[in-house]
XYZ file of N, CA and C in Angstrom:
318
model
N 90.901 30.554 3.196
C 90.642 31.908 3.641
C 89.689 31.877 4.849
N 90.132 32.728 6.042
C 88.982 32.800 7.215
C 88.024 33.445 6.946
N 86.891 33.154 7.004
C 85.634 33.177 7.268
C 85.566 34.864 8.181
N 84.803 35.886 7.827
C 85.052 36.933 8.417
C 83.326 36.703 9.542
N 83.813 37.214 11.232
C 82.459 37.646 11.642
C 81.472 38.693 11.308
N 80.322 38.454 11.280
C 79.469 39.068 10.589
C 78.686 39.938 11.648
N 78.728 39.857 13.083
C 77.869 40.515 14.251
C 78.628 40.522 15.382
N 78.159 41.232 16.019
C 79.100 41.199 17.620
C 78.359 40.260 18.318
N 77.312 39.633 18.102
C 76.968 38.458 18.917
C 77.559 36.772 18.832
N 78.217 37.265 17.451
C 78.990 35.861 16.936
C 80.906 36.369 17.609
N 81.034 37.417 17.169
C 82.448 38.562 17.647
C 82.566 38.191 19.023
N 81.670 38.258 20.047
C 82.292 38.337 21.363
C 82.781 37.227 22.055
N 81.923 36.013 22.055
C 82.513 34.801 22.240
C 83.812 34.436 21.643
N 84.095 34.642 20.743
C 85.454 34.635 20.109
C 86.427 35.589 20.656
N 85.932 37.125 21.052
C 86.468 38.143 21.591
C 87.450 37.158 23.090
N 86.661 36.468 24.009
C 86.611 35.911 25.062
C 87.512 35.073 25.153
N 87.280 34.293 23.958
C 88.273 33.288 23.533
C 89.747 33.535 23.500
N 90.250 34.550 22.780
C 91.267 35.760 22.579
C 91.277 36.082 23.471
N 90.697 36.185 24.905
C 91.061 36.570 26.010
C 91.416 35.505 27.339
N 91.584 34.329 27.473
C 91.165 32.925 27.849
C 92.537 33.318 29.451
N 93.658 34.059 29.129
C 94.592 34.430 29.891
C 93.883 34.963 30.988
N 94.197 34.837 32.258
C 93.681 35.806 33.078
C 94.851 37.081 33.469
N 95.633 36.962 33.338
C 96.497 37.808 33.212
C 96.764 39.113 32.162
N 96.463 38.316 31.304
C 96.062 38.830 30.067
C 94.864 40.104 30.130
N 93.643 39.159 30.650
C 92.278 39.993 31.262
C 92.887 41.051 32.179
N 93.618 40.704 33.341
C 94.185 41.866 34.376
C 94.575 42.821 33.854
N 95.710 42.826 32.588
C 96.214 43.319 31.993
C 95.356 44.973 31.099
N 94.360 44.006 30.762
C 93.076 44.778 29.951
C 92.474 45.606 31.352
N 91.917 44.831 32.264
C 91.134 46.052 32.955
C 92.193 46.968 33.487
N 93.527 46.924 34.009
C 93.983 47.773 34.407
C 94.200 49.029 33.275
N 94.749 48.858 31.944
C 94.747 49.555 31.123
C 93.068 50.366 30.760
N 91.966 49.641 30.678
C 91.050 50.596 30.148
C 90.581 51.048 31.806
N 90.942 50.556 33.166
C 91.187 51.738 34.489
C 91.661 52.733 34.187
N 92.886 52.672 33.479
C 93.663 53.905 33.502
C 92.926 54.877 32.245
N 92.346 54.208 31.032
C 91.928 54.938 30.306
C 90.532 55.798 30.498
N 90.085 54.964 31.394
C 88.895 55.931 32.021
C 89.242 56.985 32.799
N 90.072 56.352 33.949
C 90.676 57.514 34.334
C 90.965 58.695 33.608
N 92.063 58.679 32.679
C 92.421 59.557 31.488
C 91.272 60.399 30.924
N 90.211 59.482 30.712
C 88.957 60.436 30.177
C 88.887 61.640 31.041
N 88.550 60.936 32.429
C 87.675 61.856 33.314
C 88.672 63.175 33.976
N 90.195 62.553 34.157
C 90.990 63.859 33.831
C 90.638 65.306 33.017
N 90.899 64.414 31.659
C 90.405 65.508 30.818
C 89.620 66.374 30.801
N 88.069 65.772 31.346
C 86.601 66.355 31.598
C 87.215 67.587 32.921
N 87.785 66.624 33.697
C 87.597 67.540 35.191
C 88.615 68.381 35.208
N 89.411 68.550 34.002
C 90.223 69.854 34.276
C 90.325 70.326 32.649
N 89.148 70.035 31.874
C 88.895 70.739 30.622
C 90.000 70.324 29.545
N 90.944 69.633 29.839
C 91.893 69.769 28.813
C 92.760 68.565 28.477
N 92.167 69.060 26.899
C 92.039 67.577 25.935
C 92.958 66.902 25.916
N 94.293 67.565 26.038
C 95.854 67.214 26.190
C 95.504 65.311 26.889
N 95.304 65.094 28.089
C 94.944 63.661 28.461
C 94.656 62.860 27.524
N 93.895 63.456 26.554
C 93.338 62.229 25.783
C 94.457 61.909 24.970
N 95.129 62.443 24.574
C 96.594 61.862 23.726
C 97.164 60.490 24.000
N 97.312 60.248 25.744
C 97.275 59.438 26.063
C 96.680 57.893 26.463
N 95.437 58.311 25.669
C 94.399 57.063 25.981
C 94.828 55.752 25.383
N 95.325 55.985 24.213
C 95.337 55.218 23.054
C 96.829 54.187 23.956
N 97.934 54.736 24.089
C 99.005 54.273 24.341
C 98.813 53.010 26.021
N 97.895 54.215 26.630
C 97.742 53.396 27.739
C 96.794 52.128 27.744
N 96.075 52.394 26.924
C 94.926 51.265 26.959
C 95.592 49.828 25.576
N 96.224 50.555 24.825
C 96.416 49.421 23.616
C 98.146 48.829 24.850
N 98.785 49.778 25.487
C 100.004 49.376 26.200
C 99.979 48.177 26.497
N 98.785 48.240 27.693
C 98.797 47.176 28.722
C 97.835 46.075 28.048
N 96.957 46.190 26.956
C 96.469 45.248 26.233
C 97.679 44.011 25.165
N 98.005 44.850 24.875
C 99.351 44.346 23.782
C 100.445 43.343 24.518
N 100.555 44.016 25.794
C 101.702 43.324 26.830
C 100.908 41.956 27.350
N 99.403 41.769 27.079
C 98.984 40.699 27.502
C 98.615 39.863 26.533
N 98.696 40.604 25.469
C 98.514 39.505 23.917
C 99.952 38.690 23.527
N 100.819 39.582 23.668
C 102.336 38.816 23.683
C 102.960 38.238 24.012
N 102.979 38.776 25.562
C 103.658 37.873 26.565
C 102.702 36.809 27.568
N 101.381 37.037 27.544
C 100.828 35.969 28.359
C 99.716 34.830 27.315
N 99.081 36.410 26.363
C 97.949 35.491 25.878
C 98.573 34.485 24.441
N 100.047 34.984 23.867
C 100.495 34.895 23.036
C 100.156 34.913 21.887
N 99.291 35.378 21.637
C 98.310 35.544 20.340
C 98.114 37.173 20.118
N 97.553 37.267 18.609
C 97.558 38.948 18.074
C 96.323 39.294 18.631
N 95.803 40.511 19.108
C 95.138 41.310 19.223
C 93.699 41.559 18.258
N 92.783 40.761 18.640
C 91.552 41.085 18.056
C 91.160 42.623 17.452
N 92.107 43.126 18.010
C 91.830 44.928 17.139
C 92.592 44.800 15.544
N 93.273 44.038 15.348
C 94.053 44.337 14.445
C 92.655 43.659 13.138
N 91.970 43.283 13.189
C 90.743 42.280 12.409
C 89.953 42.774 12.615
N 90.000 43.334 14.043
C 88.296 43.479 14.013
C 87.930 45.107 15.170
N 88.559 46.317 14.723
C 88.670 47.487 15.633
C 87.979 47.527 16.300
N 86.806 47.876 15.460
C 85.256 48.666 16.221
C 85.081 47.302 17.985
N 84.431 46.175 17.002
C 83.661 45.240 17.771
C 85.244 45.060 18.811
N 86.487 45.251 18.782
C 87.509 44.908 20.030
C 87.067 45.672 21.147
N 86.871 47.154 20.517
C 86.912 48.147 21.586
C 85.040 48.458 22.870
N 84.547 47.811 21.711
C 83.323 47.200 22.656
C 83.179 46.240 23.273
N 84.061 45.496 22.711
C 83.934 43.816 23.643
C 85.081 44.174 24.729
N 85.878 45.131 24.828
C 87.073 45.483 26.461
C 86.495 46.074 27.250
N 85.061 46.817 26.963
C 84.341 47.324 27.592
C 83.196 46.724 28.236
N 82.629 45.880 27.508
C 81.929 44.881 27.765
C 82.804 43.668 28.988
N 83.680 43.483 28.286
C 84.177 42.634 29.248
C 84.794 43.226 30.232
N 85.170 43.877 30.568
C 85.953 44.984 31.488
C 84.727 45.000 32.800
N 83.340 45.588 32.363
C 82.632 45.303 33.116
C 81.348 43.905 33.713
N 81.972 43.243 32.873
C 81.575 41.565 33.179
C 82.981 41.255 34.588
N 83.812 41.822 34.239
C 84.616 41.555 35.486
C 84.517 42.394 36.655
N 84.502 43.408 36.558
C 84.285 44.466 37.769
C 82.636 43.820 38.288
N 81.956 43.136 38.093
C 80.340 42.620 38.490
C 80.447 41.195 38.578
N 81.420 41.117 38.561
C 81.485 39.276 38.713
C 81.138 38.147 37.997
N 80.940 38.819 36.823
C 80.249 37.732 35.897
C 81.489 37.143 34.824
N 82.662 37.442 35.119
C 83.465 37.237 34.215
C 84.696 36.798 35.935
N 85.363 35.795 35.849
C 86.477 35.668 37.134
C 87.355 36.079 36.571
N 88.076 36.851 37.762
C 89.628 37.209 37.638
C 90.614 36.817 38.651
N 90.074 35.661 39.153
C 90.897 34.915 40.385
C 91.932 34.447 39.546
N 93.452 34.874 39.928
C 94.600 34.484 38.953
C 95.266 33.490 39.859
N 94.543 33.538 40.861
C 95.175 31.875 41.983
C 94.842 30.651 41.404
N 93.558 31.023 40.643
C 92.868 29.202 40.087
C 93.881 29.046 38.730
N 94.813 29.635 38.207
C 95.277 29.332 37.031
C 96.578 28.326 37.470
């Protein structure tokens, strides 16, 4: 039986791991792009209707990089909460440079 993580400080390195694709990663920031986007829709024209769409767009383009590039399941399916903080977390480890998304070095 696996051993369950117990913290998001033990969770994210593993999160990372599950993410090792860079394509995969592309995949993720473009989807939670669009899901921010989607938020701020909503905000800037009041209506909640956008948010319907968050879920589809952000798990879309995540899923398409767990399957077809990263080939492995989706850290949400184990572990919800700590997934959806660690795409965010990592989302902006890449937009700041602390995370590469050069898909030439692969």
């Amino acid at each position: 039986m696996e051993k369950r993580i117990q913290s998001f400080e033990e969770f994210y390195p593993y999160y990372l791991k599950e993410h090792s694709n860079k394509i995969c990663r592309l995949l993720h920031v473009i989807g939670t792009t669009f899901v921010l986007a989607l938020v701020l829709t909503a905000i800037i024209h009041l209506n909640p209707y956008w948010l319907l769409f968050t879920p589809i767009t952000g798990y879309g383009f995540a899923w398409v990089g767990h399957f077809f590039f990263e080939k492995n399941n989706p850290a949400t399916f184990k572990y919800p909460l700590w997934s959806l903080k660690s795409d965010f977390k990592m989302y902006f480890e890449i937009l700041s440079g602390k995370i590469s998304l050069d898909i030439s070095k692969d």
